[in-house]
Short mmCIF file of C-alpha atoms in Angstrom, two decimals:
data_model
loop_
_atom_site.label_atom_id
_atom_site.label_comp_id
_atom_site.label_asym_id
_atom_site.label_seq_id
_atom_site.Cartn_x
_atom_site.Cartn_y
_atom_site.Cartn_z
CA MET R 710 -38.17 43.45 -35.82
CA LEU R 711 -41.01 43.43 -38.04
CA SER R 712 -39.22 46.07 -40.18
CA ASN R 713 -36.33 43.99 -40.79
CA ILE R 714 -38.15 41.04 -41.65
CA LYS R 715 -40.08 43.22 -44.49
CA HIS R 716 -36.52 44.82 -45.69
CA VAL R 717 -35.46 41.31 -46.04
CA PHE R 718 -37.96 40.14 -48.27
CA THR R 719 -37.84 43.46 -50.52
CA SER R 720 -34.15 43.22 -50.81
CA LYS R 721 -33.33 41.08 -54.02
CA THR R 722 -29.78 41.10 -53.07
CA ILE R 723 -30.15 39.66 -49.81
CA LEU R 724 -33.16 37.31 -50.82
CA ASN R 725 -31.09 35.66 -53.33
CA LYS R 726 -28.75 34.94 -50.54
CA ILE R 727 -31.30 33.32 -48.52
CA LEU R 728 -32.37 31.01 -51.25
CA PHE R 729 -29.00 30.00 -52.11
CA THR R 730 -28.22 29.08 -48.83
CA ILE R 731 -31.63 26.98 -48.65
CA ALA R 732 -30.67 25.50 -52.27
CA ILE R 733 -27.34 24.05 -50.69
CA LEU R 734 -28.60 23.05 -47.30
CA VAL R 735 -31.07 20.84 -49.66
CA LEU R 736 -28.48 19.77 -51.70
CA TYR R 737 -26.40 18.36 -48.52
CA ARG R 738 -29.48 16.86 -47.16
CA MET R 739 -29.80 14.76 -50.78
CA PHE R 740 -26.59 13.93 -50.31
CA VAL R 741 -27.74 11.71 -47.14
CA ILE R 742 -29.55 9.29 -49.42
CA ILE R 743 -26.14 8.23 -50.90
CA PRO R 744 -24.63 5.27 -49.63
CA VAL R 745 -21.16 4.53 -49.04
CA PRO R 746 -19.48 1.41 -51.19
CA PHE R 747 -19.51 -2.02 -50.11
CA VAL R 748 -21.63 -1.37 -47.06
CA ASP R 749 -25.09 -3.76 -46.11
CA ILE R 750 -27.86 -0.71 -45.50
CA THR R 751 -30.14 -2.89 -43.97
CA VAL R 752 -27.41 -4.50 -41.29
CA LEU R 753 -26.40 -1.13 -40.67
CA LYS R 754 -29.74 0.59 -39.81
CA ASN R 755 -30.97 -2.72 -37.92
CA ALA R 756 -28.08 -2.00 -35.26
CA VAL R 757 -27.70 1.83 -35.08
CA ALA R 758 -30.95 2.60 -34.94
CA ASN R 759 -31.40 3.05 -31.33
CA THR R 760 -27.76 5.35 -31.06
CA THR R 761 -28.16 7.02 -27.37
CA GLY R 762 -25.01 8.43 -24.81
CA GLY R 763 -22.14 9.95 -25.88
CA MET R 764 -22.46 8.88 -29.78
CA GLN R 765 -25.41 11.09 -30.06
CA PHE R 766 -23.24 14.13 -30.06
CA PHE R 767 -21.01 12.93 -33.52
CA ALA R 768 -24.49 11.00 -34.48
CA MET R 769 -25.84 14.99 -34.26
CA LEU R 770 -23.27 16.36 -36.07
CA MET R 771 -23.64 14.28 -39.05
CA GLY R 772 -27.17 14.69 -39.16
CA TRP R 773 -28.08 10.74 -38.49
CA SER R 774 -26.13 10.16 -42.09
CA ILE R 775 -24.02 7.63 -40.16
CA GLN R 776 -27.36 5.55 -39.74
CA LYS R 777 -27.30 4.98 -43.39
CA PHE R 778 -23.47 5.28 -44.07
CA SER R 779 -24.16 7.84 -46.39
CA VAL R 780 -20.94 9.43 -48.51
CA VAL R 781 -21.22 12.08 -45.62
CA ALA R 782 -20.88 10.10 -42.49
CA LEU R 783 -17.58 11.34 -41.90
CA GLY R 784 -19.84 14.94 -41.79
CA LEU R 785 -17.07 18.02 -41.09
CA ILE R 786 -15.43 15.96 -37.93
CA PRO R 787 -11.98 16.35 -39.93
CA PHE R 788 -12.26 19.83 -40.89
CA ILE R 789 -13.39 20.82 -36.87
CA ASN R 790 -10.42 19.01 -35.70
CA ALA R 791 -8.26 20.80 -38.18
CA SER R 792 -9.50 23.85 -37.25
CA ILE R 793 -8.65 23.11 -33.38
CA ILE R 794 -5.40 21.82 -34.06
CA LEU R 795 -4.11 24.51 -35.78
CA GLN R 796 -4.88 26.93 -33.08
CA LEU R 797 -3.26 24.64 -30.79
CA LEU R 798 0.00 24.94 -32.79
CA THR R 799 -0.39 29.10 -33.26
CA VAL R 800 0.88 28.66 -28.64
CA VAL R 801 4.47 26.20 -30.23
CA ILE R 802 4.78 27.69 -33.94
CA PRO R 803 6.30 31.78 -33.87
CA HIS R 804 5.02 31.61 -37.63
CA LEU R 805 1.22 30.50 -36.99
CA GLU R 806 1.62 33.42 -34.13
CA GLU R 807 3.03 35.83 -36.87
CA LEU R 808 0.37 34.46 -39.04
CA LYS R 809 -2.57 34.98 -37.06
CA GLU R 810 -1.10 38.68 -35.75
CA GLU R 811 -1.15 39.65 -39.58
CA GLY R 812 -5.21 39.95 -39.93
CA GLU R 813 -7.12 39.02 -42.42
CA THR R 814 -4.19 38.00 -44.37
CA GLY R 815 -2.72 35.61 -41.95
CA ASN R 816 -6.17 34.12 -41.21
CA MET R 817 -6.18 33.69 -45.23
CA LYS R 818 -3.11 31.40 -44.71
CA ILE R 819 -3.88 29.70 -41.40
CA GLN R 820 -7.11 28.74 -43.47
CA GLN R 821 -4.96 27.15 -46.31
CA TYR R 822 -2.79 25.10 -43.95
CA THR R 823 -6.48 24.10 -42.13
CA ARG R 824 -7.79 22.99 -45.39
CA ARG R 825 -4.56 20.95 -46.17
CA LEU R 826 -3.96 19.58 -43.41
CA THR R 827 -8.24 18.44 -43.25
CA LEU R 828 -7.20 15.82 -46.55
CA PRO R 829 -4.95 13.54 -43.92
CA LEU R 830 -6.79 13.57 -41.12
CA ALA R 831 -9.91 12.91 -43.51
CA LEU R 832 -8.50 9.33 -44.80
CA LEU R 833 -7.43 8.20 -41.41
CA GLN R 834 -10.35 8.70 -39.98
CA ALA R 835 -12.33 7.89 -42.46
CA VAL R 836 -10.21 4.09 -42.37
CA GLY R 837 -11.16 4.17 -38.54
CA MET R 838 -15.16 5.27 -38.88
CA VAL R 839 -15.11 1.66 -41.32
CA TYR R 840 -13.22 -0.66 -39.30
CA LEU R 841 -15.39 0.96 -36.01
CA ILE R 842 -18.02 0.78 -37.50
CA ALA R 843 -17.31 -3.29 -38.90
CA THR R 844 -15.78 -4.16 -35.51
CA TYR R 845 -19.20 -2.86 -33.49
CA ILE R 846 -21.64 -4.40 -36.58
CA PRO R 847 -20.44 -7.71 -38.16
CA GLY R 848 -20.96 -8.02 -41.51
CA VAL R 849 -22.24 -4.57 -42.30
CA ILE R 850 -19.13 -4.36 -44.60
CA ASP R 851 -15.82 -6.29 -45.90
CA THR R 852 -12.71 -5.20 -43.72
CA HIS R 853 -10.58 -8.41 -44.77
CA SER R 854 -10.72 -7.01 -47.88
CA PHE R 855 -8.29 -4.14 -47.65
CA SER R 856 -9.23 -2.52 -51.02
CA VAL R 857 -13.00 -2.52 -50.30
CA VAL R 858 -11.64 -0.42 -46.58
CA LEU R 859 -9.50 1.14 -48.82
CA TRP R 860 -12.59 2.21 -51.56
CA ALA R 861 -14.53 3.24 -48.99
CA ALA R 862 -12.40 5.94 -47.02
CA PHE R 863 -11.76 7.18 -50.10
CA ALA R 864 -15.35 8.09 -50.87
CA LEU R 865 -15.56 9.38 -47.35
CA THR R 866 -12.40 12.16 -47.76
CA VAL R 867 -14.02 12.77 -51.34
CA TRP R 868 -17.32 13.62 -49.61
CA THR R 869 -16.11 15.63 -46.21
CA ILE R 870 -13.23 17.81 -48.84
CA LEU R 871 -16.81 18.90 -50.89
CA LEU R 872 -18.75 19.32 -47.58
CA ILE R 873 -16.35 21.95 -46.98
CA TRP R 874 -15.97 23.47 -50.39
CA LEU R 875 -19.73 23.90 -49.94
CA GLY R 876 -19.20 25.56 -46.88
CA GLU R 877 -16.79 28.13 -48.28
CA VAL R 878 -19.22 28.82 -51.09
CA MET R 879 -22.40 29.48 -48.54
CA THR R 880 -19.75 31.79 -46.57
CA GLU R 881 -19.16 33.68 -49.48
CA LYS R 882 -22.18 33.83 -51.34
CA GLY R 883 -24.93 32.82 -48.15
CA VAL R 884 -26.14 34.80 -45.23
CA ALA R 885 -23.61 33.42 -42.67
CA ASN R 886 -20.54 30.83 -42.06
CA GLY R 887 -21.10 27.77 -44.04
CA ILE R 888 -19.70 25.10 -41.95
CA SER R 889 -21.54 26.13 -39.29
CA LEU R 890 -24.82 26.16 -41.40
CA LEU R 891 -23.88 22.63 -42.28
CA ILE R 892 -23.69 21.42 -39.24
CA PHE R 893 -26.78 23.23 -38.10
CA ALA R 894 -28.76 21.49 -40.90
CA SER R 895 -27.35 17.99 -39.25
CA ILE R 896 -28.75 18.82 -36.00
CA VAL R 897 -32.05 20.08 -37.40
CA ALA R 898 -32.05 16.63 -39.01
CA TRP R 899 -31.36 14.45 -36.41
CA MET R 900 -34.09 16.87 -34.31
CA THR R 901 -36.90 16.08 -37.00
CA SER R 902 -35.88 12.03 -36.28
CA SER R 903 -36.13 12.34 -32.23
CA PHE R 904 -39.53 14.47 -32.85
CA MET R 905 -40.95 11.54 -35.24
CA THR R 906 -40.12 9.27 -32.49
CA PHE R 907 -41.94 10.94 -29.77
CA MET R 908 -44.56 11.21 -31.97
CA ASN R 909 -45.39 8.18 -32.88
CA PRO R 910 -49.27 7.21 -31.67
CA SER R 911 -48.13 3.77 -30.58
CA ASN R 912 -45.71 5.39 -27.78
CA GLY R 913 -48.82 6.10 -25.99
CA THR R 914 -49.59 8.94 -23.54
CA ASN R 915 -46.78 8.49 -21.05
CA LEU R 916 -44.40 9.18 -23.82
CA MET R 917 -46.12 12.22 -24.85
CA SER R 918 -46.21 13.03 -21.54
CA VAL R 919 -42.01 12.81 -21.48
CA PHE R 920 -42.19 14.37 -25.00
CA VAL R 921 -43.59 17.59 -23.11
CA PHE R 922 -41.35 17.82 -19.92
CA MET R 923 -38.53 17.36 -22.59
CA LEU R 924 -40.06 20.26 -25.09
CA VAL R 925 -40.25 22.64 -21.28
CA ILE R 926 -36.16 21.09 -20.40
CA VAL R 927 -35.05 22.11 -24.42
CA LEU R 928 -36.64 25.68 -23.97
CA VAL R 929 -34.77 26.47 -20.54
CA LEU R 930 -31.79 25.60 -22.01
CA ILE R 931 -32.44 27.73 -25.12
CA VAL R 932 -33.05 30.68 -22.64
CA LEU R 933 -30.07 29.28 -20.90
CA SER R 934 -28.21 29.12 -23.95
CA ILE R 935 -28.46 32.20 -25.42
CA LEU R 936 -27.74 34.09 -21.93
CA LEU R 937 -24.16 32.52 -22.20
CA ILE R 938 -23.71 33.96 -25.72
CA ARG R 939 -24.85 36.77 -25.76
CA THR R 940 -23.67 37.64 -22.34
CA ARG R 941 -20.24 40.33 -22.18
CA LYS R 942 -18.03 41.84 -20.40
CA GLU R 943 -17.35 45.47 -21.58
CA ILE R 944 -14.23 46.77 -19.99
CA PRO R 945 -13.97 50.80 -20.99
CA ILE R 946 -10.97 51.41 -22.46
CA THR R 947 -9.44 55.51 -22.23
CA TYR R 948 -7.20 56.80 -24.80
CA ALA R 949 -5.21 60.06 -24.48
CA LYS R 950 -3.02 62.00 -25.64
CA ALA R 951 -0.28 64.69 -24.31
CA GLY R 952 -2.96 64.39 -20.82
CA LYS R 953 -6.19 65.00 -23.00
CA ILE R 954 -8.59 62.61 -23.25
CA GLN R 955 -9.50 61.94 -26.83
CA GLU R 956 -11.90 59.12 -26.71
CA THR R 957 -13.04 56.30 -24.98
CA ALA R 958 -13.53 53.07 -26.04
CA VAL R 959 -14.90 49.22 -24.63
CA LEU R 960 -12.96 46.32 -25.06
CA PRO R 961 -15.46 43.57 -25.05
CA ILE R 962 -14.76 40.20 -23.62
CA PRO R 963 -17.67 37.42 -24.25
CA LEU R 964 -18.48 35.28 -21.59
CA ASN R 965 -18.34 32.74 -24.16
CA PRO R 966 -14.54 33.15 -25.32
CA VAL R 967 -13.98 29.17 -27.02
CA GLY R 968 -17.45 28.30 -27.85
CA MET R 969 -17.79 24.49 -28.08
CA ILE R 970 -14.10 23.12 -27.82
CA PRO R 971 -14.28 21.81 -23.92
CA ILE R 972 -17.23 19.74 -25.19
CA ILE R 973 -15.44 18.22 -28.06
CA PHE R 974 -12.42 17.81 -26.19
CA ALA R 975 -13.92 16.36 -22.98
CA ILE R 976 -16.15 14.00 -24.58
CA ALA R 977 -12.51 12.57 -26.26
CA PHE R 978 -10.83 12.41 -23.33
CA VAL R 979 -13.75 11.15 -21.20
CA SER R 980 -14.64 8.38 -24.21
CA PHE R 981 -10.33 6.99 -24.11
CA PRO R 982 -10.98 4.68 -20.98
CA TYR R 983 -14.01 3.04 -23.02
CA LEU R 984 -12.37 2.81 -26.49
CA LEU R 985 -9.18 0.99 -24.51
CA TRP R 986 -11.60 -1.40 -22.76
CA ASN R 987 -12.94 -2.48 -25.98
CA ILE R 988 -9.32 -3.22 -27.25
CA VAL R 989 -9.21 -5.27 -24.16
CA TYR R 990 -12.14 -6.84 -24.92
CA LYS R 991 -11.46 -7.88 -27.62
CA LEU R 992 -7.91 -9.18 -26.49
CA ASN R 993 -9.65 -11.06 -24.17
CA PRO R 994 -6.79 -11.27 -21.82
CA ALA R 995 -6.91 -13.78 -18.78
CA SER R 996 -4.90 -11.41 -16.45
CA PRO R 997 -6.80 -10.26 -12.94
CA GLY R 998 -5.94 -7.18 -13.38
CA ALA R 999 -7.34 -6.31 -17.03
CA GLN R 1000 -9.98 -7.92 -16.15
CA ALA R 1001 -10.72 -5.92 -13.51
CA PHE R 1002 -10.27 -2.93 -15.45
CA LYS R 1003 -12.25 -4.22 -18.00
CA ASN R 1004 -15.47 -4.61 -15.23
CA PHE R 1005 -14.71 -0.85 -14.05
CA VAL R 1006 -14.62 0.62 -17.57
CA ALA R 1007 -18.04 -1.12 -18.35
CA THR R 1008 -19.48 -0.49 -14.98
CA HIS R 1009 -18.07 3.33 -14.22
CA LEU R 1010 -16.59 4.69 -16.89
CA ASN R 1011 -18.78 3.93 -20.00
CA ILE R 1012 -20.79 7.03 -21.29
CA TYR R 1013 -22.09 5.58 -24.49
CA THR R 1014 -24.79 3.47 -22.82
CA ASN R 1015 -27.76 4.67 -22.14
CA ASN R 1016 -27.53 5.27 -18.39
CA PRO R 1017 -23.95 6.02 -17.37
CA SER R 1018 -22.56 5.94 -14.10
CA TYR R 1019 -22.73 9.41 -11.69
CA ILE R 1020 -18.90 9.08 -11.64
CA VAL R 1021 -18.28 9.45 -16.05
CA VAL R 1022 -20.99 12.13 -15.72
CA ILE R 1023 -19.10 14.17 -13.33
CA LEU R 1024 -15.61 13.36 -14.85
CA TYR R 1025 -17.31 14.81 -17.99
CA PHE R 1026 -18.47 17.86 -15.98
CA LEU R 1027 -15.62 18.64 -15.07
CA LEU R 1028 -13.28 17.99 -17.92
CA ILE R 1029 -15.76 20.29 -19.59
CA ILE R 1030 -15.05 23.22 -17.32
CA MET R 1031 -11.22 22.18 -17.30
CA PHE R 1032 -10.79 22.13 -20.93
CA THR R 1033 -12.68 25.93 -21.00
CA PHE R 1034 -9.91 27.07 -18.98
CA PHE R 1035 -7.26 25.33 -20.91
CA TYR R 1036 -8.47 26.59 -24.25
CA SER R 1037 -8.69 30.25 -23.35
CA TRP R 1038 -5.22 30.15 -21.80
CA VAL R 1039 -4.04 28.78 -25.26
CA VAL R 1040 -6.37 31.28 -27.48
CA PHE R 1041 -6.22 34.76 -24.93
CA LYS R 1042 -2.75 36.51 -23.85
CA PRO R 1043 -3.82 38.75 -21.75
CA GLU R 1044 -0.24 40.09 -21.64
CA LYS R 1045 -0.57 40.81 -25.35
CA MET R 1046 -4.16 42.52 -25.08
CA ALA R 1047 -2.30 44.63 -22.00
CA GLU R 1048 0.65 45.59 -24.36
CA GLN R 1049 -1.75 46.53 -26.84
CA ILE R 1050 -3.65 48.84 -25.07
CA GLN R 1051 -0.25 50.83 -23.69
CA LYS R 1052 0.98 50.96 -27.07
CA ARG R 1053 -1.92 52.75 -28.26
CA GLY R 1054 -1.87 55.32 -26.02
CA GLY R 1055 -4.78 53.47 -23.82
CA TYR R 1056 -5.55 52.94 -20.00
CA ILE R 1057 -8.24 50.91 -17.93
CA PRO R 1058 -9.75 53.46 -16.00
CA GLY R 1059 -8.31 52.56 -12.01
CA ILE R 1060 -5.43 50.08 -13.58
CA ARG R 1061 -2.27 50.91 -14.21
CA PRO R 1062 -0.63 50.07 -17.99
CA GLY R 1063 1.21 47.63 -18.34
CA ASN R 1064 1.67 44.38 -15.52
CA GLU R 1065 -1.54 45.37 -13.85
CA THR R 1066 -3.60 45.72 -16.80
CA ALA R 1067 -2.59 42.40 -17.89
CA GLU R 1068 -3.22 40.43 -14.65
CA TYR R 1069 -6.77 42.69 -14.37
CA LEU R 1070 -7.58 41.17 -17.83
CA ASN R 1071 -6.55 37.96 -17.05
CA SER R 1072 -8.61 37.85 -13.62
CA VAL R 1073 -11.64 39.18 -15.48
CA LEU R 1074 -10.97 36.21 -18.83
CA MET R 1075 -10.90 33.36 -15.63
CA HIS R 1076 -14.15 34.78 -14.30
CA LEU R 1077 -15.97 34.30 -17.36
CA CYS R 1078 -13.86 30.98 -18.17
CA PHE R 1079 -16.01 29.48 -14.80
CA TRP R 1080 -18.95 30.41 -15.42
CA TRP R 1081 -19.14 29.80 -19.40
CA GLY R 1082 -17.48 26.12 -18.10
CA VAL R 1083 -20.42 25.70 -15.91
CA GLY R 1084 -22.63 26.24 -17.76
CA LEU R 1085 -21.54 24.89 -20.71
CA GLY R 1086 -21.20 21.45 -18.71
CA ILE R 1087 -24.53 22.12 -17.29
CA VAL R 1088 -26.29 21.83 -20.70
CA GLY R 1089 -23.49 19.56 -22.23
CA ILE R 1090 -24.73 16.82 -19.37
CA TYR R 1091 -28.84 17.21 -19.39
CA THR R 1092 -29.45 14.35 -21.30
CA TYR R 1093 -27.64 12.10 -18.91
CA VAL R 1094 -29.27 13.54 -16.27
CA ILE R 1095 -33.22 14.00 -16.99
CA ASN R 1096 -32.37 10.23 -16.62
CA TRP R 1097 -32.27 9.92 -12.71
CA ILE R 1098 -35.53 12.11 -12.27
CA PRO R 1099 -37.72 9.57 -10.41
CA PHE R 1100 -41.19 10.13 -12.34
CA ILE R 1101 -39.20 10.48 -15.30
CA GLN R 1102 -37.49 6.99 -15.28
CA ASP R 1103 -41.57 5.67 -14.42
CA MET R 1104 -42.94 7.19 -17.73
CA VAL R 1105 -40.05 6.11 -19.43
CA ARG R 1106 -40.52 2.12 -18.26
CA SER R 1107 -44.22 2.50 -18.31
CA GLY R 1108 -43.61 3.40 -22.11
CA GLY R 1109 -41.44 0.29 -22.64
CA LEU R 1110 -37.61 2.37 -23.49
CA ASN R 1111 -34.66 2.14 -21.02
CA ALA R 1112 -33.86 5.65 -21.63
CA VAL R 1113 -35.66 9.22 -22.50
CA PRO R 1114 -35.58 9.74 -26.07
CA VAL R 1115 -33.06 13.04 -26.50
CA ILE R 1116 -34.87 15.61 -28.73
CA VAL R 1117 -31.57 17.65 -29.42
CA SER R 1118 -28.74 17.19 -27.46
CA GLY R 1119 -26.62 20.14 -24.64
CA ALA R 1120 -24.25 21.09 -27.53
CA GLY R 1121 -27.24 21.25 -30.56
CA ILE R 1122 -28.55 23.27 -28.24
CA ILE R 1123 -25.62 25.83 -28.20
CA ILE R 1124 -24.93 25.49 -31.85
CA ILE R 1125 -28.43 26.32 -32.51
CA VAL R 1126 -28.70 29.16 -30.42
CA GLY R 1127 -25.10 30.22 -32.01
CA VAL R 1128 -25.52 30.01 -35.68
CA VAL R 1129 -29.69 31.48 -35.20
CA GLN R 1130 -27.69 34.63 -33.90
CA GLU R 1131 -25.04 34.62 -36.51
CA VAL R 1132 -27.62 34.77 -39.43
CA ILE R 1133 -29.61 37.90 -37.82
CA ASN R 1134 -26.19 39.59 -37.01
CA LYS R 1135 -25.46 39.06 -40.99
CA LEU R 1136 -28.78 40.00 -42.20
CA ASN R 1137 -28.87 43.28 -39.79
CA ALA R 1138 -25.41 44.15 -41.29
CA ASP R 1139 -26.46 43.32 -45.08
CA LEU R 1140 -29.80 45.83 -44.07
CA LEU R 1141 -27.38 48.03 -42.88
CA MET R 1142 -24.70 48.60 -45.94
CA GLU R 1143 -27.97 48.51 -47.86
CA LYS R 1144 -29.55 51.54 -46.53
CA TYR R 1145 -25.92 53.02 -46.56
CA SER R 1146 -25.49 52.46 -50.02
CA LYS R 1147 -28.85 54.04 -50.95
CA ILE R 1148 -27.76 57.41 -49.21
CA VAL R 1149 -24.76 57.57 -50.68
#
């Protein structure tokens, strides 16, 4: 490891990649100080200074740029949504499925479609963000003037497209996937803000004790995330020709087959009743049924509060597991994997080629999905569960707070671990290529 670090700093090519990546990330963080046109910054900052609950996930992805309603407040959410939509459409649109099977050329074409879809999604989400923030924070922007809303949304959209371009430039000339690095930078900025809140001398000894406890929890979750990301099931494949064994290969299936998508889906679905409740609340209906619905959602299905109910947290956990299975079913096709193995003259020892192989691969995938879903769910809900621990509640109340200030959410931990692992793998590959080039 020390030898690799030494080679990184002695290799001009790799060092230039690292410096280029750092420069782009610094530039990105400088964009945060640029506010959206027509926004009253003072009103916004006072209103969202204590952002908590499920909103933390999205605020984290935006690196608290929403706190200043900066031009990059929309972040990369539209691009992530477009990518998810395109992946889901490959199941129902044969042309997209054919492109996916073409390898790198097909993936480049799908990436083009993703970028095109991002533009309208970004504009729609930007308009929605302007109205949503104006609804919760009266006076932050004049939504009575559609031209003001349109200009603000246009600014958010343009800067989102710029971020996507910067991400692709980093992918090409940097040390890892640029989009992942931009999200990583946002999470680190969010962690820095949380850390400074903890380290404020006015917080007193009790909150410092909470900080130490939270630090231990985060370290445990980092270890758990590393195990979840690095664990894989290696299935031996034997290729034979004319009855003689030619070679043996391994089919690796990761414990993490679908990444962070289940958390994104789960937070969207679990938030829907709360958003619907807000619409009903604004209409202020006199119907007893509507009033009962409002009361039930406000009490049991509001994940954006400091201390959400057991019902909504358990629902969130179960949705994460459910969407892990759902997205795995969409992305992975055991039947096609089995067909490809059989066409190449391969088989799994002890398993017949064809349907039996497909059934075996499906059972392995479902087993891995269950444990990934459970692990992802535990990491995802830890920010809520810690508020139920009695001695933590006592320390927080004595510190004058309603809930534990979170250093980083569970989703953030998994993203950080994944990006760091990706950077290490990319640097190792670059070092290996450089060594081979010198030998040749």
